Amino acid sequence: MNEIDKLERKEKLSYKELDNIFTGYLNNKIDDDEMTKVLKLICKNGLSNEETINLTDIFIKSGETFPMNISFVDKHSTGGVGDKTTLIVLPILASLGVRISKMSGKALGYTGGTIDKLNSIGVKTDLSKKEFYDAIDKTNMVISSQTADLCPMDKKVYALRDVTGTTKSIPLIAASIMSKKIASGAGKILIDIKVGKGALIENKKQAMELASLMIEIGKKYDRRVICMLTRMDNPLGDNIGNKLEIEEVIDVLKNKKQGNLRTLTIEMATIMYTLNKNVSKERAKSMVEHVLDNGSAYKKFEEYVKLQGGSFEKIDADCTEITSLKSGYIKSINSRIIGETSMLLGAGRVKKNSKINYDAGVVLIKNIGDKVKKGEVICRLYGKSIDYNSIYKAFHISKIKPIKKNIIMKIID
Ligand code: URA
């Protein structure tokens, strides 16, 4: 194909040429192997900002679009290990009277997906338009999988990227995220760019590049985009794996848990509330904390799960306890190793159509800054029996107590 040859020669592609490739893939005129070649070339050589903006537009136009609604505030995360923030932020906002909807994705690589987490407790996420609006009317909130009609091209490309090692491309991430947000009509968009070893974006420089690209795309479509850069060197929270993460969501919503996950969700909900209601950040923050304190955010989550046919049952999987090989303080926990271990245990898809074991995953018993003695349990593994020797490499134990870093690195408005 002429366009692929051009990509190989690192030449710029016109709108029409990009459209030929991507629409060709959507219409099955280009097969997975050829498309993988395209994605690998984009990962290697990048795209110009103009090409990325064009690609975003092609993704948007591949399906249904909703008119821009200035009061529709949406959030999206580039994906990380243990990232369950959507499941906490939405009930908080819904319990504060904000009508909020979110289209979410399935797991990508070793990072989890909100849809898989909800499906793990039987919550329906493939909603018809009627079910979508009924849920909003009844509970103020709704989380649905990306519909077949919204950016179908991104859906197909995303699934291929997941299994071909082509997830870590700034232009592909920007086009994928922004197309979905713009097509769904969001007027204000909060993007959580995860930065670190367990994230698609590994350093602050790349994160700033992605942020400015997404803000630029947003401007083209008159959308306000706020980017948060947040640390993902260590997993977010203690639980990794679908049902296990729901357990932790419930703990935060019931106000039983402090730490990074709570800090981050409070900040996100605060920003989203100020965008929606035009109140000061201080006022928004105290309202957000109030609905966690008084249990109304938890009640909202429960109400939503029930409405969508879900219920929570205890984890039912074999458990292996991993004990520390030495004494000291937990200095860091490599999220990538934890994410990959969780995937191997059965919590993620190793191939495009692999079946997930919803009960599988990892629970960190000791987290950053905790003191640990040799022989003490540092984590529990749930799921398939695997060779778990690599998990030891995830824990960096030092003699000196580490200084805790703020989970939020930067907010770009
Ligand atoms: N989330 C998306 O929707 N797309 C990406 O490419 C990465 C994270």
Short mmCIF file of C-alpha atoms and ligand atoms in Angstrom, two decimals:
data_model
loop_
_atom_site.label_atom_id
_atom_site.label_comp_id
_atom_site.label_asym_id
_atom_site.label_seq_id
_atom_site.Cartn_x
_atom_site.Cartn_y
_atom_site.Cartn_z
CA MET A 1 0.00 0.00 0.00
CA ASN A 2 1.33 3.38 -1.05
CA GLU A 3 0.48 5.05 2.27
CA ILE A 4 2.39 2.42 4.26
CA ASP A 5 5.43 2.92 2.04
CA LYS A 6 5.23 6.62 2.82
CA LEU A 7 5.07 5.90 6.54
CA GLU A 8 8.13 3.70 6.14
CA ARG A 9 9.95 6.55 4.44
CA LYS A 10 8.90 8.80 7.38
CA GLU A 11 6.93 11.06 5.04
CA LYS A 12 3.88 12.99 6.28
CA LEU A 13 0.48 11.61 5.37
CA SER A 14 -2.41 13.77 4.23
CA TYR A 15 -5.88 13.55 5.79
CA LYS A 16 -6.99 11.43 2.82
CA GLU A 17 -4.05 9.04 3.13
CA LEU A 18 -4.59 8.52 6.86
CA ASP A 19 -8.28 7.99 6.15
CA ASN A 20 -7.47 5.38 3.48
CA ILE A 21 -5.48 3.35 6.00
CA PHE A 22 -7.77 3.62 9.02
CA THR A 23 -11.11 3.42 7.21
CA GLY A 24 -9.63 0.57 5.19
CA TYR A 25 -8.93 -1.27 8.45
CA LEU A 26 -12.39 -0.55 9.82
CA ASN A 27 -13.95 -1.90 6.62
CA ASN A 28 -11.76 -5.02 6.66
CA LYS A 29 -9.90 -4.00 3.51
CA ILE A 30 -6.70 -3.93 5.55
CA ASP A 31 -6.01 -6.94 7.74
CA ASP A 32 -4.58 -7.13 11.27
CA ASP A 33 -1.05 -7.87 10.03
CA GLU A 34 -0.89 -4.86 7.76
CA MET A 35 -2.46 -2.62 10.39
CA THR A 36 0.03 -3.85 12.98
CA LYS A 37 2.78 -2.71 10.63
CA VAL A 38 1.17 0.75 10.47
CA LEU A 39 0.81 0.98 14.25
CA LYS A 40 4.41 -0.11 14.78
CA LEU A 41 5.63 2.54 12.34
CA ILE A 42 3.60 5.21 14.14
CA CYS A 43 5.01 4.05 17.48
CA LYS A 44 8.53 4.23 16.09
CA ASN A 45 8.39 7.43 14.04
CA GLY A 46 5.49 9.34 15.62
CA LEU A 47 3.04 11.61 13.80
CA SER A 48 3.09 15.40 13.45
CA ASN A 49 0.54 17.38 15.48
CA GLU A 50 -1.37 18.07 12.29
CA GLU A 51 -1.51 14.35 11.44
CA THR A 52 -2.66 13.54 14.99
CA ILE A 53 -5.41 16.15 14.80
CA ASN A 54 -6.47 14.67 11.44
CA LEU A 55 -6.42 11.14 12.86
CA THR A 56 -8.57 12.29 15.79
CA ASP A 57 -11.07 13.70 13.31
CA ILE A 58 -11.09 10.46 11.30
CA PHE A 59 -11.77 8.48 14.51
CA ILE A 60 -14.57 10.88 15.47
CA LYS A 61 -16.21 10.66 12.04
CA SER A 62 -16.06 6.86 12.00
CA GLY A 63 -19.23 6.79 14.10
CA GLU A 64 -22.05 8.65 15.80
CA THR A 65 -21.34 12.05 17.37
CA PHE A 66 -23.20 14.02 20.03
CA PRO A 67 -23.45 17.82 19.97
CA MET A 68 -21.12 19.60 22.38
CA ASN A 69 -22.71 20.16 25.79
CA ILE A 70 -20.83 22.77 27.82
CA SER A 71 -22.07 21.44 31.16
CA PHE A 72 -21.07 17.86 30.39
CA VAL A 73 -17.84 17.25 32.35
CA ASP A 74 -15.99 14.05 31.59
CA LYS A 75 -12.82 12.39 32.83
CA HIS A 76 -10.40 9.95 31.33
CA SER A 77 -7.24 8.26 32.51
CA THR A 78 -4.41 7.04 30.33
CA GLY A 79 -4.56 3.88 32.40
CA GLY A 80 -2.52 2.56 35.22
CA VAL A 81 -2.13 -0.37 37.56
CA GLY A 82 -4.80 -0.34 40.26
CA ASP A 83 -6.49 2.76 38.80
CA LYS A 84 -10.06 2.60 40.01
CA THR A 85 -10.67 6.35 40.35
CA THR A 86 -13.69 6.51 38.00
CA LEU A 87 -15.57 4.13 40.26
CA ILE A 88 -15.07 6.49 43.21
CA VAL A 89 -15.29 9.90 41.52
CA LEU A 90 -18.59 9.25 39.75
CA PRO A 91 -20.62 8.25 42.83
CA ILE A 92 -19.14 11.25 44.70
CA LEU A 93 -20.30 13.66 41.99
CA ALA A 94 -23.65 11.91 41.51
CA SER A 95 -24.33 12.16 45.23
CA LEU A 96 -23.59 15.90 44.99
CA GLY A 97 -26.32 16.27 42.38
CA VAL A 98 -24.09 16.31 39.29
CA ARG A 99 -25.52 14.29 36.41
CA ILE A 100 -22.54 12.42 35.10
CA SER A 101 -21.97 9.84 32.43
CA LYS A 102 -18.83 8.08 31.38
CA MET A 103 -17.89 5.78 28.58
CA SER A 104 -15.08 3.54 29.64
CA GLY A 105 -12.81 0.93 28.15
CA LYS A 106 -11.66 -2.58 28.84
CA ALA A 107 -8.20 -3.47 30.10
CA LEU A 108 -5.32 -2.35 27.91
CA GLY A 109 -2.10 -4.35 28.28
CA TYR A 110 -1.30 -4.94 31.92
CA THR A 111 -3.37 -1.94 33.04
CA GLY A 112 -6.94 -2.66 34.12
CA GLY A 113 -10.17 -1.38 32.59
CA THR A 114 -13.19 0.09 34.35
CA ILE A 115 -15.59 -1.97 32.25
CA ASP A 116 -13.97 -5.28 33.26
CA LYS A 117 -14.11 -4.20 36.91
CA LEU A 118 -17.83 -3.45 36.73
CA ASN A 119 -18.56 -6.63 34.75
CA SER A 120 -16.72 -8.61 37.45
CA ILE A 121 -19.60 -7.94 39.86
CA GLY A 122 -22.29 -8.43 37.22
CA VAL A 123 -22.89 -4.74 36.44
CA LYS A 124 -24.28 -4.32 32.94
CA THR A 125 -22.22 -1.95 30.83
CA ASP A 126 -23.50 -2.62 27.30
CA LEU A 127 -26.39 -0.21 27.56
CA SER A 128 -28.95 0.81 24.99
CA LYS A 129 -29.60 4.55 24.66
CA LYS A 130 -32.77 4.14 26.74
CA GLU A 131 -30.98 2.25 29.51
CA PHE A 132 -28.23 4.89 29.48
CA TYR A 133 -30.63 7.80 30.00
CA ASP A 134 -32.81 5.84 32.47
CA ALA A 135 -29.74 5.25 34.65
CA ILE A 136 -28.84 8.95 34.60
CA ASP A 137 -32.41 9.89 35.51
CA LYS A 138 -32.58 7.40 38.36
CA THR A 139 -29.11 7.66 39.89
CA ASN A 140 -27.47 10.74 38.30
CA MET A 141 -24.67 8.51 37.02
CA VAL A 142 -23.93 5.99 34.32
CA ILE A 143 -20.85 4.11 33.17
CA SER A 144 -21.13 2.31 29.87
CA SER A 145 -18.77 0.60 27.50
CA GLN A 146 -17.97 2.51 24.44
CA THR A 147 -20.97 1.89 22.19
CA ALA A 148 -20.47 0.24 18.84
CA ASP A 149 -21.58 3.53 17.27
CA LEU A 150 -19.12 5.84 19.04
CA CYS A 151 -15.67 5.94 17.45
CA PRO A 152 -15.86 2.32 16.18
CA MET A 153 -12.51 2.84 14.54
CA ASP A 154 -10.83 3.56 17.87
CA LYS A 155 -12.48 0.48 19.37
CA LYS A 156 -11.03 -1.77 16.67
CA VAL A 157 -7.59 -0.13 16.66
CA TYR A 158 -7.44 -0.09 20.51
CA ALA A 159 -8.08 -3.86 20.65
CA LEU A 160 -5.27 -4.48 18.17
CA ARG A 161 -2.86 -2.12 19.96
CA ASP A 162 -3.51 -4.03 23.16
CA VAL A 163 -2.10 -7.28 21.78
CA THR A 164 0.60 -5.97 19.45
CA GLY A 165 2.76 -3.93 21.83
CA THR A 166 1.63 -0.66 20.23
CA THR A 167 0.00 1.04 23.17
CA LYS A 168 2.83 3.44 24.03
CA SER A 169 2.49 6.02 21.30
CA ILE A 170 1.72 9.63 22.20
CA PRO A 171 -0.20 10.44 18.97
CA LEU A 172 -2.19 7.19 19.14
CA ILE A 173 -3.08 7.77 22.80
CA ALA A 174 -4.07 11.40 22.13
CA ALA A 175 -6.25 10.53 19.12
CA SER A 176 -7.83 7.58 20.93
CA ILE A 177 -8.78 9.51 24.06
CA MET A 178 -9.74 12.83 22.51
CA SER A 179 -11.87 11.31 19.74
CA LYS A 180 -14.06 9.50 22.27
CA LYS A 181 -14.43 12.54 24.52
CA ILE A 182 -15.24 14.88 21.61
CA ALA A 183 -17.65 12.45 19.92
CA SER A 184 -19.53 11.94 23.19
CA GLY A 185 -20.18 15.68 23.48
CA ALA A 186 -18.13 16.52 26.59
CA GLY A 187 -17.58 20.27 26.92
CA LYS A 188 -15.03 20.03 29.74
CA ILE A 189 -12.59 17.18 29.99
CA LEU A 190 -10.26 16.17 32.84
CA ILE A 191 -7.46 13.88 31.72
CA ASP A 192 -5.40 11.98 34.25
CA ILE A 193 -2.05 11.28 32.63
CA LYS A 194 -0.39 8.52 34.58
CA VAL A 195 3.37 8.84 34.66
CA GLY A 196 5.86 6.17 35.69
CA LYS A 197 6.97 2.59 35.41
CA GLY A 198 3.48 1.14 35.45
CA ALA A 199 2.01 3.57 32.94
CA LEU A 200 1.85 4.02 29.19
CA ILE A 201 3.77 7.26 29.70
CA GLU A 202 7.02 6.70 31.54
CA ASN A 203 8.35 10.19 32.21
CA LYS A 204 7.27 13.78 32.84
CA LYS A 205 8.61 15.05 29.49
CA GLN A 206 6.42 12.63 27.51
CA ALA A 207 3.49 13.44 29.79
CA MET A 208 3.85 17.19 29.13
CA GLU A 209 4.00 16.47 25.40
CA LEU A 210 0.82 14.39 25.56
CA ALA A 211 -0.90 17.04 27.70
CA SER A 212 -0.13 19.85 25.29
CA LEU A 213 -1.23 17.73 22.31
CA MET A 214 -4.56 16.91 23.96
CA ILE A 215 -5.11 20.54 24.99
CA GLU A 216 -4.39 21.57 21.37
CA ILE A 217 -6.86 19.00 20.01
CA GLY A 218 -9.42 20.21 22.57
CA LYS A 219 -9.01 23.82 21.40
CA LYS A 220 -9.73 22.81 17.79
CA TYR A 221 -13.10 21.52 18.96
CA ASP A 222 -13.79 24.27 21.53
CA ARG A 223 -13.41 21.96 24.52
CA ARG A 224 -11.80 22.89 27.82
CA VAL A 225 -9.17 20.30 28.64
CA ILE A 226 -7.44 20.06 32.04
CA CYS A 227 -4.60 17.57 32.41
CA MET A 228 -3.37 16.14 35.70
CA LEU A 229 0.00 14.42 35.75
CA THR A 230 -0.08 11.76 38.45
CA ARG A 231 2.53 9.29 39.65
CA MET A 232 2.26 5.67 38.57
CA ASP A 233 5.66 4.31 39.64
CA ASN A 234 3.82 2.39 42.29
CA PRO A 235 0.36 0.84 41.91
CA LEU A 236 -2.56 3.04 42.93
CA GLY A 237 -3.98 1.75 46.20
CA ASP A 238 -3.47 -1.80 47.46
CA ASN A 239 -5.67 -3.99 45.26
CA ILE A 240 -5.01 -4.92 41.64
CA GLY A 241 -7.46 -7.14 39.75
CA ASN A 242 -11.12 -6.70 38.95
CA LYS A 243 -13.20 -7.79 41.95
CA LEU A 244 -10.34 -6.98 44.29
CA GLU A 245 -10.39 -3.39 43.05
CA ILE A 246 -14.12 -3.16 43.61
CA GLU A 247 -13.50 -4.20 47.22
CA GLU A 248 -11.08 -1.28 47.59
CA VAL A 249 -13.49 1.16 45.90
CA ILE A 250 -16.07 0.21 48.52
CA ASP A 251 -13.55 0.79 51.32
CA VAL A 252 -12.74 4.29 50.06
CA LEU A 253 -16.41 5.14 49.52
CA LYS A 254 -17.19 3.89 53.03
CA ASN A 255 -14.43 6.20 54.29
CA LYS A 256 -12.51 3.25 55.69
CA LYS A 257 -9.33 3.97 53.80
CA GLN A 258 -6.81 6.81 53.65
CA GLY A 259 -3.85 7.18 51.29
CA ASN A 260 -3.03 8.04 47.70
CA LEU A 261 -6.15 6.62 46.13
CA ARG A 262 -8.39 8.71 48.37
CA THR A 263 -6.20 11.83 47.91
CA LEU A 264 -6.33 11.53 44.13
CA THR A 265 -10.06 10.86 43.87
CA ILE A 266 -10.85 13.81 46.14
CA GLU A 267 -8.73 16.10 43.93
CA MET A 268 -10.37 14.82 40.75
CA ALA A 269 -13.89 15.09 42.09
CA THR A 270 -13.08 18.59 43.37
CA ILE A 271 -11.84 19.78 39.96
CA MET A 272 -14.82 18.21 38.19
CA TYR A 273 -17.27 19.74 40.65
CA THR A 274 -15.79 23.22 40.21
CA LEU A 275 -15.99 22.82 36.42
CA ASN A 276 -19.63 21.83 36.68
CA LYS A 277 -20.93 24.13 39.41
CA ASN A 278 -18.64 27.14 39.31
CA VAL A 279 -17.81 27.14 43.03
CA SER A 280 -14.43 27.74 44.64
CA LYS A 281 -12.00 24.84 44.95
CA GLU A 282 -12.10 25.04 48.77
CA ARG A 283 -15.88 24.83 48.85
CA ALA A 284 -15.93 21.98 46.32
CA LYS A 285 -13.35 20.01 48.31
CA SER A 286 -15.27 20.28 51.55
CA MET A 287 -18.46 19.12 49.81
CA VAL A 288 -16.63 16.15 48.28
CA GLU A 289 -15.21 15.16 51.68
CA HIS A 290 -18.63 15.57 53.24
CA VAL A 291 -20.31 12.98 50.97
CA LEU A 292 -17.53 10.52 51.74
CA ASP A 293 -17.91 11.19 55.48
CA ASN A 294 -21.68 10.87 55.58
CA GLY A 295 -21.88 7.73 53.41
CA SER A 296 -23.94 9.23 50.61
CA ALA A 297 -21.27 8.56 47.96
CA TYR A 298 -21.20 4.90 48.99
CA LYS A 299 -25.01 4.71 48.93
CA LYS A 300 -24.96 6.13 45.40
CA PHE A 301 -22.52 3.45 44.26
CA GLU A 302 -24.65 0.72 45.83
CA GLU A 303 -27.78 2.11 44.18
CA TYR A 304 -26.09 2.18 40.79
CA VAL A 305 -24.69 -1.36 41.06
CA LYS A 306 -28.13 -2.67 42.01
CA LEU A 307 -29.85 -0.82 39.17
CA GLN A 308 -27.48 -2.39 36.64
CA GLY A 309 -27.98 -5.91 37.96
CA GLY A 310 -24.73 -6.23 39.92
CA SER A 311 -23.99 -7.60 43.37
CA PHE A 312 -20.80 -8.09 45.27
CA GLU A 313 -19.66 -11.55 46.28
CA LYS A 314 -16.49 -12.43 48.14
CA ILE A 315 -13.36 -13.35 46.18
CA ASP A 316 -13.23 -17.04 45.34
CA ALA A 317 -9.73 -17.94 44.19
CA ASP A 318 -6.65 -19.80 45.42
CA CYS A 319 -4.40 -17.52 47.42
CA THR A 320 -0.60 -17.57 47.73
CA GLU A 321 1.08 -15.43 50.36
CA ILE A 322 4.40 -13.85 49.44
CA THR A 323 6.71 -13.09 52.33
CA SER A 324 9.54 -10.59 52.52
CA LEU A 325 13.09 -11.80 51.95
CA LYS A 326 14.50 -9.04 54.15
CA SER A 327 13.68 -6.42 56.79
CA GLY A 328 13.43 -2.69 56.15
CA TYR A 329 11.00 -0.20 54.64
CA ILE A 330 9.11 -0.55 51.36
CA LYS A 331 10.74 2.06 49.14
CA SER A 332 9.01 1.32 45.84
CA ILE A 333 6.74 -1.26 44.23
CA ASN A 334 7.16 -1.70 40.49
CA SER A 335 3.67 -1.35 39.05
CA ARG A 336 4.58 -2.95 35.77
CA ILE A 337 5.67 -6.18 37.47
CA ILE A 338 2.58 -6.13 39.67
CA GLY A 339 0.34 -5.46 36.62
CA GLU A 340 1.97 -8.21 34.60
CA THR A 341 1.74 -10.67 37.50
CA SER A 342 -1.92 -9.82 37.93
CA MET A 343 -2.49 -10.44 34.22
CA LEU A 344 -0.71 -13.81 34.39
CA LEU A 345 -2.81 -14.78 37.42
CA GLY A 346 -5.82 -14.38 35.10
CA ALA A 347 -6.97 -10.79 35.77
CA GLY A 348 -6.16 -9.49 32.25
CA ARG A 349 -6.21 -10.62 28.64
CA VAL A 350 -3.01 -12.18 27.38
CA LYS A 351 -4.60 -12.54 23.90
CA LYS A 352 -7.34 -10.50 22.18
CA ASN A 353 -10.11 -12.92 23.20
CA SER A 354 -8.70 -14.37 26.44
CA LYS A 355 -11.24 -14.92 29.19
CA ILE A 356 -10.65 -13.00 32.41
CA ASN A 357 -10.79 -14.58 35.86
CA TYR A 358 -12.55 -11.79 37.74
CA ASP A 359 -11.37 -13.06 41.14
CA ALA A 360 -7.70 -13.02 40.19
CA GLY A 361 -5.18 -10.34 41.13
CA VAL A 362 -2.72 -9.05 43.68
CA VAL A 363 -3.30 -7.47 47.10
CA LEU A 364 -0.44 -5.44 48.54
CA ILE A 365 -0.30 -6.08 52.25
CA LYS A 366 2.65 -3.73 52.68
CA ASN A 367 2.78 -0.50 50.70
CA ILE A 368 5.19 2.41 50.28
CA GLY A 369 6.78 3.56 53.55
CA ASP A 370 5.61 0.52 55.53
CA LYS A 371 8.05 -1.22 57.85
CA VAL A 372 8.48 -4.89 57.09
CA LYS A 373 10.26 -7.77 58.84
CA LYS A 374 11.87 -10.67 57.01
CA GLY A 375 9.25 -13.44 56.66
CA GLU A 376 6.27 -11.09 56.97
CA VAL A 377 3.58 -11.22 54.27
CA ILE A 378 4.06 -8.42 51.74
CA CYS A 379 1.39 -9.37 49.22
CA ARG A 380 -1.20 -11.99 48.34
CA LEU A 381 -1.69 -13.48 44.89
CA TYR A 382 -5.12 -14.72 43.86
CA GLY A 383 -5.80 -16.91 40.82
CA LYS A 384 -3.92 -19.37 38.64
CA SER A 385 -0.82 -21.06 39.95
CA ILE A 386 2.12 -19.26 38.34
CA ASP A 387 5.86 -18.99 38.72
CA TYR A 388 5.83 -16.01 41.07
CA ASN A 389 9.56 -15.49 41.55
CA SER A 390 9.54 -12.23 39.60
CA ILE A 391 7.16 -10.65 42.14
CA TYR A 392 10.11 -10.27 44.56
CA LYS A 393 11.72 -7.93 42.04
CA ALA A 394 8.71 -5.62 42.32
CA PHE A 395 9.45 -4.76 45.96
CA HIS A 396 12.38 -2.49 46.68
CA ILE A 397 13.10 -2.67 50.39
CA SER A 398 15.56 -0.20 51.93
CA LYS A 399 17.00 0.42 55.39
CA ILE A 400 15.91 4.06 55.35
CA LYS A 401 12.27 5.10 55.56
CA PRO A 402 11.43 6.72 52.19
CA ILE A 403 10.04 10.23 51.90
CA LYS A 404 6.48 10.09 50.59
CA LYS A 405 5.93 11.94 47.32
CA ASN A 406 2.69 13.69 46.41
CA ILE A 407 0.70 11.56 43.98
CA ILE A 408 -0.21 14.67 41.97
CA MET A 409 2.81 15.94 40.03
CA LYS A 410 1.21 18.80 38.12
CA ILE A 411 -2.14 20.19 36.99
CA ILE A 412 -2.16 21.84 33.56
CA ASP A 413 -5.17 24.06 32.98
N1 URA B 1 -7.04 5.21 27.01
C1 URA B 1 -7.59 5.25 25.77
O1 URA B 1 -8.80 5.43 25.63
N2 URA B 1 -6.80 5.14 24.73
C2 URA B 1 -5.49 4.96 24.83
O2 URA B 1 -4.82 4.86 23.83
C3 URA B 1 -4.91 4.89 26.11
C4 URA B 1 -5.72 5.02 27.19
#
